[in-house]
Coordinates of C-alpha atoms in Angstrom, one line a residue:
M1 CA -7.5 -163.4 75.1
S2 CA -9.8 -160.5 76.1
L3 CA -9.0 -158.1 78.9
L4 CA -11.6 -159.7 81.1
G5 CA -10.1 -163.1 80.4
V6 CA -6.6 -161.8 81.4
L7 CA -8.0 -160.3 84.6
N8 CA -10.0 -163.5 85.4
N9 CA -6.8 -165.6 85.1
Y10 CA -4.9 -163.2 87.3
N11 CA -7.7 -163.2 89.9
R12 CA -7.6 -166.9 90.4
G13 CA -4.5 -166.9 92.7
N14 CA -4.8 -163.4 94.0
Y15 CA -7.7 -161.0 94.6
K16 CA -10.7 -160.0 92.6
L17 CA -10.1 -157.3 90.0
N18 CA -13.2 -155.6 88.7
P19 CA -12.5 -153.4 85.7
V20 CA -14.5 -150.2 85.2
I21 CA -15.1 -149.7 81.5
V22 CA -14.8 -146.0 80.5
Q23 CA -15.6 -144.6 77.1
E24 CA -12.5 -143.7 75.2
E25 CA -13.5 -140.1 74.7
D26 CA -14.2 -139.6 78.4
Y27 CA -11.0 -141.4 79.4
N28 CA -8.8 -139.2 77.2
V29 CA -10.3 -136.0 78.5
Y30 CA -10.5 -137.3 82.1
Y31 CA -6.9 -138.8 82.4
G32 CA -4.8 -137.1 79.7
G33 CA -6.8 -134.0 79.9
I34 CA -8.0 -132.5 83.2
S35 CA -6.3 -135.0 85.6
N36 CA -2.8 -134.5 84.2
G37 CA -3.3 -131.1 82.5
L38 CA -4.9 -129.3 85.5
L39 CA -5.3 -131.2 88.7
W40 CA -1.7 -132.6 88.8
P41 CA 0.2 -129.3 88.3
A42 CA -2.3 -127.4 90.4
L43 CA -2.1 -129.7 93.5
H44 CA 1.7 -129.6 93.2
N45 CA 1.5 -125.7 93.1
L46 CA 3.1 -125.6 89.7
P47 CA 0.6 -123.3 87.9
E48 CA 3.0 -122.6 85.1
Y49 CA 2.4 -126.2 83.9
I50 CA -1.4 -126.0 83.8
V51 CA -2.5 -126.5 80.2
H52 CA -3.5 -123.1 78.8
D53 CA -6.6 -124.6 77.2
Y54 CA -8.2 -124.5 80.6
D55 CA -8.3 -120.7 80.4
S56 CA -11.5 -121.4 78.4
P57 CA -14.5 -121.7 80.9
K58 CA -16.4 -123.9 78.4
L59 CA -13.5 -126.3 77.9
L60 CA -12.9 -126.4 81.6
R61 CA -16.6 -127.2 82.2
D62 CA -16.7 -129.9 79.5
H63 CA -13.5 -131.6 80.8
W64 CA -14.7 -131.4 84.4
C65 CA -18.0 -133.0 83.4
A66 CA -15.9 -136.0 82.0
Y67 CA -14.1 -136.2 85.3
V68 CA -17.4 -136.2 87.2
R69 CA -18.8 -138.9 84.9
V70 CA -15.8 -141.2 85.4
N71 CA -15.9 -140.7 89.1
Y72 CA -19.6 -141.7 89.0
Q73 CA -18.8 -144.9 87.1
F74 CA -16.1 -145.9 89.7
A75 CA -18.4 -145.0 92.6
I76 CA -21.5 -146.9 91.3
D77 CA -19.3 -149.9 90.5
A78 CA -17.8 -149.9 94.0
V79 CA -21.2 -149.6 95.7
R80 CA -22.6 -152.5 93.6
N81 CA -19.7 -154.7 94.5
S82 CA -19.5 -153.8 98.2
R83 CA -21.1 -155.4 101.2
P84 CA -22.5 -153.6 104.2
Q85 CA -19.5 -154.6 106.4
D86 CA -16.9 -153.5 103.9
F87 CA -14.6 -150.5 104.3
I88 CA -14.0 -149.0 100.8
W89 CA -10.6 -147.4 100.3
I90 CA -10.2 -144.9 97.4
H91 CA -6.8 -143.7 96.2
D92 CA -5.5 -140.5 94.7
Y93 CA -6.5 -137.4 92.8
H94 CA -8.2 -139.1 89.9
L95 CA -11.2 -140.1 92.1
M96 CA -11.7 -137.3 94.6
L97 CA -15.5 -137.2 94.0
T98 CA -16.2 -140.9 94.5
G99 CA -16.9 -140.4 98.2
M100 CA -19.6 -137.9 97.5
V101 CA -21.3 -140.1 95.0
M102 CA -21.1 -143.2 97.2
Q103 CA -22.6 -141.5 100.2
S104 CA -25.5 -140.2 98.1
L105 CA -26.2 -143.8 97.0
D106 CA -25.7 -145.3 100.5
P107 CA -25.1 -143.0 103.5
N108 CA -24.2 -146.0 105.6
L109 CA -21.1 -146.8 103.7
E110 CA -17.7 -146.2 105.2
V111 CA -15.3 -144.8 102.6
G112 CA -11.7 -143.7 103.1
F113 CA -9.5 -141.7 100.7
F114 CA -5.7 -141.4 100.6
L115 CA -4.1 -138.6 98.6
H116 CA -0.7 -139.8 97.3
I117 CA 0.3 -136.4 95.9
P118 CA 0.7 -133.0 97.6
F119 CA -2.3 -130.7 98.3
Q120 CA -0.8 -127.3 97.6
P121 CA -3.1 -125.6 95.0
P122 CA -2.4 -122.0 94.0
E123 CA -4.9 -119.4 95.2
N124 CA -6.4 -118.9 91.7
F125 CA -7.5 -122.5 91.7
F126 CA -10.6 -121.4 93.6
T127 CA -11.2 -118.3 91.3
K128 CA -10.0 -119.0 87.8
Y129 CA -10.8 -122.8 88.1
V130 CA -13.7 -122.5 90.5
T131 CA -15.6 -125.0 88.4
C132 CA -13.5 -127.8 89.9
G133 CA -11.8 -126.1 92.8
L134 CA -14.7 -125.9 95.2
P135 CA -16.1 -129.4 94.3
V136 CA -12.7 -130.8 95.2
L137 CA -12.7 -129.2 98.6
R138 CA -16.3 -130.3 99.2
G139 CA -15.9 -133.7 97.7
L140 CA -13.1 -134.8 100.0
L141 CA -15.3 -133.9 103.0
R142 CA -17.8 -136.6 102.0
F143 CA -15.3 -139.4 102.7
T144 CA -15.5 -141.0 106.2
K145 CA -11.7 -140.4 106.6
V146 CA -9.0 -138.8 104.5
G147 CA -5.3 -139.4 104.7
F148 CA -2.5 -136.9 103.6
Q149 CA 1.2 -137.6 103.2
T150 CA 2.4 -134.7 105.3
H151 CA 1.2 -132.2 108.0
R152 CA 1.7 -129.3 105.6
D153 CA -0.7 -130.9 103.1
R154 CA -3.4 -131.4 105.7
A155 CA -2.8 -127.9 107.1
K156 CA -3.2 -126.4 103.6
Y157 CA -6.4 -128.3 103.0
L158 CA -7.9 -127.1 106.3
E159 CA -6.8 -123.5 105.6
L160 CA -8.6 -123.6 102.2
V161 CA -11.7 -125.3 103.7
Q162 CA -12.0 -122.5 106.3
Q163 CA -11.4 -119.9 103.6
H164 CA -13.8 -121.1 100.9
L165 CA -16.6 -123.2 102.5
K166 CA -19.2 -121.7 104.8
G167 CA -20.5 -123.2 108.0
V168 CA -17.5 -125.5 108.6
V169 CA -16.7 -126.7 112.1
I170 CA -13.2 -128.0 112.7
N171 CA -11.9 -129.8 115.8
H172 CA -8.4 -131.1 116.5
D173 CA -7.6 -134.0 118.8
N174 CA -4.1 -133.5 120.1
T175 CA -3.8 -137.0 121.5
M176 CA -4.6 -138.7 118.2
D177 CA -3.4 -135.9 115.9
I178 CA -6.7 -136.0 114.0
D179 CA -8.8 -133.2 112.6
T180 CA -12.6 -133.6 112.4
V181 CA -14.4 -131.5 109.9
T182 CA -18.2 -131.1 109.9
H183 CA -19.9 -129.5 106.8
E184 CA -23.4 -129.6 105.5
G185 CA -24.4 -132.4 107.8
W186 CA -21.4 -134.6 107.0
T187 CA -18.4 -135.3 109.2
C188 CA -14.9 -136.4 108.0
S189 CA -11.7 -137.2 109.9
L190 CA -8.4 -136.1 108.5
G191 CA -5.1 -137.7 109.4
V192 CA -1.4 -137.8 108.3
F193 CA 0.0 -141.1 107.1
P194 CA 3.4 -140.9 105.3
V195 CA 3.4 -143.8 102.8
S196 CA 6.3 -146.2 102.6
I197 CA 7.6 -149.2 100.7
K198 CA 7.4 -153.0 101.0
N199 CA 10.9 -153.5 102.3
D200 CA 11.1 -157.3 101.5
D201 CA 10.4 -156.6 97.8
F202 CA 13.8 -154.9 97.6
L203 CA 15.8 -156.8 100.3
K204 CA 15.2 -160.1 98.5
F205 CA 17.2 -158.8 95.6
V206 CA 19.9 -157.3 97.8
H207 CA 20.5 -160.7 99.3
M208 CA 20.9 -162.5 95.9
P209 CA 24.5 -163.2 95.0
E210 CA 23.9 -162.1 91.4
S211 CA 23.0 -158.6 92.7
V212 CA 26.5 -158.2 93.9
V213 CA 27.9 -159.1 90.5
K214 CA 25.5 -156.7 88.8
K215 CA 26.4 -154.0 91.3
E216 CA 30.1 -154.2 90.4
A217 CA 29.3 -154.3 86.7
I218 CA 27.2 -151.1 87.0
R219 CA 29.9 -149.3 88.9
T220 CA 32.4 -150.2 86.3
K221 CA 30.0 -149.1 83.5
I222 CA 29.3 -145.7 85.1
L223 CA 32.7 -144.8 86.7
G224 CA 34.9 -146.7 84.3
K225 CA 37.8 -149.1 85.1
D226 CA 40.1 -148.0 87.8
P227 CA 38.5 -144.6 88.6
P228 CA 40.5 -142.1 90.6
K229 CA 40.4 -142.4 94.3
G230 CA 37.5 -140.5 95.8
S231 CA 35.4 -140.8 92.7
R232 CA 31.6 -140.6 93.4
F233 CA 28.7 -142.3 91.7
F234 CA 25.5 -140.1 92.0
F235 CA 22.3 -141.8 91.1
S236 CA 18.8 -140.5 90.4
V237 CA 15.8 -142.4 89.1
E238 CA 12.3 -141.0 88.6
R239 CA 9.5 -140.4 86.0
F240 CA 10.4 -137.8 83.4
D241 CA 8.0 -135.3 85.1
Y242 CA 8.4 -131.6 85.7
T243 CA 7.5 -132.1 89.4
K244 CA 10.7 -134.1 89.9
G245 CA 13.1 -131.2 89.5
I246 CA 15.3 -132.9 86.8
K247 CA 16.0 -129.7 84.9
E248 CA 17.0 -127.8 88.1
K249 CA 19.2 -130.7 89.1
L250 CA 21.0 -130.7 85.7
V251 CA 21.6 -126.9 86.0
A252 CA 23.1 -127.3 89.4
Y253 CA 25.2 -130.3 88.4
K254 CA 26.6 -128.3 85.5
R255 CA 27.5 -125.5 87.9
Y256 CA 29.1 -128.1 90.2
F257 CA 31.8 -128.9 87.7
E258 CA 32.3 -125.2 86.8
K259 CA 32.7 -124.4 90.5
Y260 CA 34.7 -127.5 91.5
P261 CA 36.8 -128.5 88.4
D262 CA 38.8 -130.9 90.6
R263 CA 35.8 -133.2 90.5
I264 CA 36.0 -133.5 86.7
G265 CA 37.1 -137.0 85.7
K266 CA 35.9 -138.4 89.0
D267 CA 32.2 -138.0 89.5
V268 CA 29.3 -139.2 87.4
L269 CA 25.6 -138.7 87.7
Y270 CA 23.6 -141.6 86.4
Q271 CA 20.2 -140.1 85.7
V272 CA 17.2 -142.4 84.8
A273 CA 14.2 -140.3 83.7
V274 CA 11.5 -142.6 82.5
T275 CA 9.6 -141.0 79.7
N276 CA 5.8 -140.7 80.1
R277 CA 2.9 -138.5 79.1
R278 CA 4.5 -137.3 75.9
S279 CA 1.0 -136.6 74.6
V280 CA 0.7 -133.7 77.1
D281 CA 2.4 -130.6 75.6
T282 CA 3.9 -129.4 79.0
Y283 CA 5.6 -132.7 79.5
R284 CA 7.0 -133.0 76.0
V285 CA 8.5 -129.5 76.1
Y286 CA 10.0 -130.1 79.5
Q287 CA 11.5 -133.4 78.5
D288 CA 13.0 -132.0 75.4
E289 CA 14.6 -129.1 77.3
C290 CA 16.2 -131.5 79.8
I291 CA 17.6 -133.8 77.1
A292 CA 19.2 -130.8 75.4
L293 CA 20.7 -129.7 78.7
A294 CA 22.0 -133.2 79.4
K295 CA 23.8 -133.1 76.0
Q296 CA 25.3 -129.7 76.9
I297 CA 26.8 -131.1 80.1
T298 CA 28.2 -134.2 78.4
E299 CA 29.9 -132.0 75.7
A300 CA 31.1 -129.3 78.1
F301 CA 33.2 -131.4 80.5
K302 CA 36.0 -133.7 79.4
D303 CA 39.0 -135.2 81.1
P304 CA 42.1 -135.5 78.8
K305 CA 43.5 -138.1 81.1
R306 CA 40.4 -140.2 81.0
P307 CA 38.8 -139.7 77.5
E308 CA 36.3 -142.5 78.2
W309 CA 34.9 -140.5 81.3
K310 CA 31.5 -138.9 80.9
P311 CA 30.1 -136.5 83.6
L312 CA 26.5 -137.7 82.9
V313 CA 24.7 -140.8 81.8
F314 CA 21.2 -139.9 80.9
Q315 CA 18.7 -142.7 80.3
T316 CA 15.0 -142.5 79.4
D317 CA 14.1 -146.2 79.7
G318 CA 13.1 -147.7 83.0
L319 CA 15.1 -150.3 84.9
P320 CA 13.8 -153.8 85.7
R321 CA 13.7 -154.3 89.5
P322 CA 16.9 -156.5 89.7
E323 CA 18.8 -153.8 87.7
L324 CA 17.3 -151.0 89.8
V325 CA 18.3 -152.6 93.1
A326 CA 21.8 -153.3 91.8
S327 CA 22.1 -149.6 90.8
Y328 CA 21.0 -148.6 94.3
M329 CA 23.7 -150.9 95.7
A330 CA 26.3 -149.5 93.3
M331 CA 25.7 -145.8 94.0
D332 CA 27.6 -143.7 96.5
I333 CA 25.1 -141.0 96.8
G334 CA 21.4 -140.9 95.9
V335 CA 19.9 -137.7 94.6
V336 CA 16.2 -137.1 95.2
T337 CA 15.3 -133.5 94.6
P338 CA 11.7 -133.0 93.4
K339 CA 10.1 -129.6 93.2
K340 CA 7.0 -131.1 94.9
D341 CA 6.3 -134.7 95.7
G342 CA 3.7 -136.3 97.9
M343 CA 6.3 -138.6 99.5
N344 CA 8.9 -139.9 97.0
L345 CA 9.5 -143.5 97.8
V346 CA 12.8 -143.6 95.7
A347 CA 14.6 -142.1 98.7
K348 CA 13.4 -144.9 100.9
E349 CA 14.2 -147.6 98.3
M350 CA 17.7 -146.3 98.0
L351 CA 18.5 -146.4 101.7
I352 CA 16.9 -149.8 102.2
C353 CA 19.1 -151.3 99.4
N354 CA 22.2 -149.4 100.3
P355 CA 22.3 -148.3 104.0
Q356 CA 25.9 -147.0 103.5
A357 CA 24.9 -144.5 100.8
G358 CA 24.6 -140.8 101.2
L359 CA 21.5 -138.9 100.3
I360 CA 20.8 -135.5 98.7
L361 CA 17.1 -134.7 99.4
S362 CA 15.0 -131.6 98.6
T363 CA 12.5 -130.1 101.0
G364 CA 9.9 -130.6 98.2
A365 CA 9.8 -134.3 98.9
G366 CA 7.3 -135.5 101.5
S367 CA 9.9 -138.0 102.7
E368 CA 12.1 -135.0 103.7
T369 CA 9.3 -133.6 105.8
Q370 CA 8.8 -137.1 107.4
F371 CA 12.6 -137.4 108.2
T372 CA 12.7 -133.9 109.6
T373 CA 9.6 -134.5 111.8
S374 CA 11.2 -137.7 113.1
G375 CA 14.4 -135.9 114.2
L376 CA 16.7 -137.2 111.4
Y377 CA 17.6 -133.7 110.3
K378 CA 18.0 -131.0 112.9
E379 CA 19.0 -127.4 112.1
D380 CA 21.1 -127.2 115.3
G381 CA 22.0 -130.8 115.5
E382 CA 22.7 -134.0 113.5
K383 CA 21.9 -134.0 109.8
N384 CA 21.6 -137.4 108.3
Y385 CA 21.3 -136.3 104.7
H386 CA 22.1 -133.3 102.6
R387 CA 19.2 -130.9 102.3
V388 CA 18.4 -128.8 99.2
S389 CA 16.0 -126.1 100.4
D390 CA 15.8 -124.1 97.1
L391 CA 16.2 -125.8 93.8
F392 CA 16.7 -122.4 92.1
D393 CA 19.6 -121.4 94.3
V394 CA 22.1 -122.9 91.8
E395 CA 25.2 -122.0 93.9
A396 CA 23.9 -123.6 97.1
Y397 CA 22.7 -126.7 95.1
A398 CA 26.1 -127.1 93.5
D399 CA 27.7 -126.8 97.0
T400 CA 25.4 -129.6 98.2
F401 CA 26.8 -131.9 95.5
Y402 CA 30.3 -131.0 96.7
R403 CA 29.6 -131.6 100.4
A404 CA 28.0 -135.0 99.6
A405 CA 30.9 -135.9 97.3
T406 CA 33.6 -135.0 99.9
E407 CA 31.9 -136.4 103.0
S408 CA 33.9 -139.2 104.6
V409 CA 32.8 -142.7 103.9
S410 CA 32.4 -143.5 107.6
I411 CA 30.2 -140.5 108.3
R412 CA 28.1 -141.2 105.2
A413 CA 27.6 -144.8 106.2
A414 CA 26.5 -143.8 109.8
H415 CA 24.0 -141.4 108.4
G416 CA 22.7 -143.9 105.9
K417 CA 22.3 -146.6 108.6
R418 CA 20.1 -144.3 110.7
L419 CA 17.9 -143.5 107.8
S420 CA 17.7 -147.1 106.8
D421 CA 16.8 -148.3 110.3
F422 CA 14.0 -145.7 110.4
I423 CA 12.6 -146.9 107.0
L424 CA 12.8 -150.5 108.1
S425 CA 10.6 -149.8 111.1
N426 CA 8.1 -147.7 109.1
D427 CA 7.2 -149.9 106.1
I428 CA 4.1 -150.1 104.0
E429 CA 2.4 -152.6 106.3
R430 CA 2.7 -150.1 109.2
W431 CA 1.3 -147.4 106.9
S432 CA -1.7 -149.3 105.8
A433 CA -2.4 -150.6 109.3
A434 CA -2.4 -147.1 110.6
F435 CA -4.8 -145.7 108.0
L436 CA -7.1 -148.7 108.3
D437 CA -7.1 -148.6 112.1
P438 CA -10.8 -148.0 112.9
S439 CA -9.9 -146.2 116.2
W440 CA -9.0 -142.8 114.8
T441 CA -12.2 -141.6 113.1
H442 CA -14.9 -139.3 114.4
Q443 CA -17.2 -142.3 114.7
V444 CA -15.3 -143.6 117.7
I445 CA -16.0 -142.6 121.3
R446 CA -12.7 -141.4 122.6
P447 CA -11.5 -142.0 126.2
T448 CA -12.4 -138.9 128.1
Q449 CA -12.6 -137.5 131.6
V450 CA -16.2 -137.3 132.9
N451 CA -16.4 -134.4 135.3
T452 CA -19.8 -132.8 134.9
L453 CA -23.4 -133.9 134.4
E454 CA -23.1 -132.7 130.8
D455 CA -20.1 -134.9 130.2
F456 CA -21.9 -137.9 131.6
F457 CA -25.1 -137.5 129.6
S458 CA -23.2 -136.7 126.5
L459 CA -21.2 -139.9 126.9
M460 CA -24.3 -141.9 127.5
M461 CA -26.1 -140.4 124.5
R462 CA -23.2 -141.3 122.2
T463 CA -23.1 -144.8 123.7
R464 CA -26.9 -145.2 123.1
N465 CA -26.3 -144.3 119.4
V466 CA -23.6 -147.0 119.1
R467 CA -25.8 -149.6 120.7
R468 CA -28.6 -148.8 118.3
Q469 CA -26.2 -149.3 115.3
I470 CA -25.0 -152.6 116.8
V471 CA -28.6 -153.9 117.2
D472 CA -29.6 -152.7 113.8
R473 CA -26.7 -154.5 112.1
V474 CA -27.2 -157.7 114.1
L475 CA -30.9 -157.9 113.2
K476 CA -30.0 -157.4 109.6
G477 CA -27.4 -160.1 109.7
I478 CA -24.6 -157.6 109.0
P479 CA -21.2 -158.0 110.8
I480 CA -20.5 -155.5 113.5
R481 CA -17.9 -152.8 112.7
Q482 CA -14.7 -152.8 114.7
H483 CA -15.1 -149.3 115.9
F484 CA -18.3 -150.2 117.8
M485 CA -16.4 -152.4 120.1
I486 CA -13.6 -149.8 120.4
S487 CA -16.3 -147.1 121.3
I488 CA -17.8 -149.3 124.0
K489 CA -14.4 -150.1 125.5
N490 CA -13.5 -146.5 125.6
A491 CA -16.8 -145.4 127.2
K492 CA -16.4 -148.0 129.9
E493 CA -12.8 -147.0 130.4
S494 CA -13.8 -143.3 130.7
L495 CA -16.3 -144.1 133.5
E496 CA -13.8 -146.3 135.3
N497 CA -11.0 -143.7 135.1
S498 CA -13.3 -140.9 136.2
S499 CA -14.6 -142.6 139.3
G500 CA -11.4 -142.5 141.3
S501 CA -10.5 -145.1 143.9
D502 CA -14.1 -146.3 144.3
S503 CA -14.7 -147.7 140.9
H504 CA -18.5 -147.7 141.3
T505 CA -19.0 -144.1 142.4
L506 CA -18.8 -141.1 140.1
V507 CA -18.7 -137.5 141.6
L508 CA -20.0 -135.0 139.1
R509 CA -20.3 -131.2 139.2
A510 CA -23.5 -129.7 138.0
S511 CA -21.5 -127.7 135.4
Q512 CA -18.0 -126.6 134.7
D513 CA -18.5 -123.4 136.7
S514 CA -20.5 -124.9 139.6
P515 CA -19.0 -126.1 142.8
D516 CA -22.1 -128.3 143.5
T517 CA -21.5 -132.0 143.1
A518 CA -23.5 -135.1 143.1
K519 CA -22.6 -138.8 143.5
F520 CA -23.7 -141.5 141.1
D521 CA -23.5 -145.2 141.5
I522 CA -22.3 -146.4 138.0
K523 CA -22.1 -150.1 138.8
N524 CA -25.1 -150.8 136.6
E525 CA -23.6 -148.8 133.6
L526 CA -20.3 -150.7 133.9
D527 CA -22.2 -154.0 134.0
E528 CA -24.1 -153.0 130.9
F529 CA -20.9 -152.2 129.1
E530 CA -19.5 -155.6 129.9
K531 CA -22.7 -157.2 128.5
D532 CA -22.3 -155.1 125.4
L533 CA -18.8 -156.3 124.9
S534 CA -19.8 -159.9 125.5
F535 CA -22.7 -159.6 123.1
M536 CA -20.5 -158.3 120.3
Q537 CA -17.9 -161.0 120.8
Y538 CA -20.6 -163.7 120.8
A539 CA -22.4 -162.3 117.8
Q540 CA -19.2 -162.4 115.7
S541 CA -18.0 -165.7 117.0
E542 CA -18.2 -169.2 115.4
D543 CA -20.3 -170.4 118.4
V544 CA -23.7 -169.5 116.9
D545 CA -25.3 -172.3 115.0
N546 CA -28.9 -171.0 114.6
V547 CA -31.2 -168.1 115.4
E548 CA -32.9 -169.9 118.3
Q549 CA -29.5 -170.5 120.0
F550 CA -28.6 -166.9 119.5
V551 CA -31.9 -165.6 120.9
D552 CA -31.6 -167.9 123.9
W553 CA -28.1 -166.7 124.7
V554 CA -29.2 -163.0 124.5
I555 CA -32.1 -163.6 126.8
K556 CA -29.9 -165.3 129.4
Q557 CA -27.2 -162.7 129.1
F558 CA -29.4 -159.7 129.6
R559 CA -31.5 -161.2 132.4
K560 CA -28.5 -161.2 134.6

């Protein structure tokens, strides 16, 4: 069966998949080349892993052209298959220019973008690699709205925009925690939305009786039969990627046994590092170095009393979901210590499946930033996980392993429960709903206090523009966007809240500095807002059978 046939079969019971066919030569250069050889390490601020071939301006330009071509293909395909009422959501660093292309094809489109990885490029990204550095900055601003994993990534992006792009205007809304950036006639809203997991996809396995059986089998396989009291099962699982900090983890783990020999014969690290991207030189070299280090650890530490004991189980094959969940359930302590990671969902998966587990978490993970921001780790208070601040501080890292291993089971369980409860209430549905919420973009009229004539006329001007868009879409038979209704509601609320006890009289100053005031009867404006809201509700309802009926309703409504 052809690829299209496979996709068509899959689509029948799900949603429509529309493949974008890319020439093999372009794909190899775009994906295996510039995306993974330059953009991935650069945005993680790991310049030492940028492929040296990109020192050549010609090669950089040629590969960047392939990136642009592939982005054009995706953008054109998305525009062809979209409807005027659709919101288009683009994901990740492979497609950072699609918004720019789509807006050039249809400026009325609403296109969002979410960056799943960090945005922490090195300074020379905009000098040595200027061919792609500046287009990335500019390209993201052509989306209607952009989401980052953490505040530090958004802050870095804004810092670089101010530094490298001329004529940029940035405004911050403290209430919504949204930044609005205007550049070259385009406006983009920037928000922070830490991604999460679909909890039920993991919990359904946790609640299966066979998972408990697998859990016990895995513990026996890793720790051995009848392990000494206080033995600890450390577990790590990630792609075999230099951003994940696997090499630094192994160095610290080796030092852990050197520094705390009483843990020999007790503790085991089960490391799953799923091999990928072996065709990229930087990946292959890194992976080979880690495998060699893993062998050193296995050979260096033995327990004469337990000859079957191994300090490390290193696996390069992935785990099926049931096996993965059972491993989470079996572990005592999860170890998630990337150099840099957009979020790292493994930490969340671990605690959802095993709320009684401990967690070692590095500050390079976006999840650590989210937990800290949410009060789950306080420098002068409660610490619900073990933080690794510097992966290269081997002594401190080894000490962190020891603190996690010797922490009491009751304290560990209490901390794990708090983390698990937080993850349960911040799942992927909440993440997607927050990003897709139409109320947070620059297109929406925000609730505001109307104190001066300028405030009033500015609000009315913005309202007029919204009304024009509503009428235009209705006349074209296009559904009304959700944010139009939100804007009208907010404008009405702004007038009502600014009018004081008399809800029909607005007292306005001539200007911010003028003591002179004037009174305005705003009853008519409030009535018009009510009509607007009724109109939008009716226009989108199932009550309209034909054009004549709709026109008749409109005439009656607006003659009142």
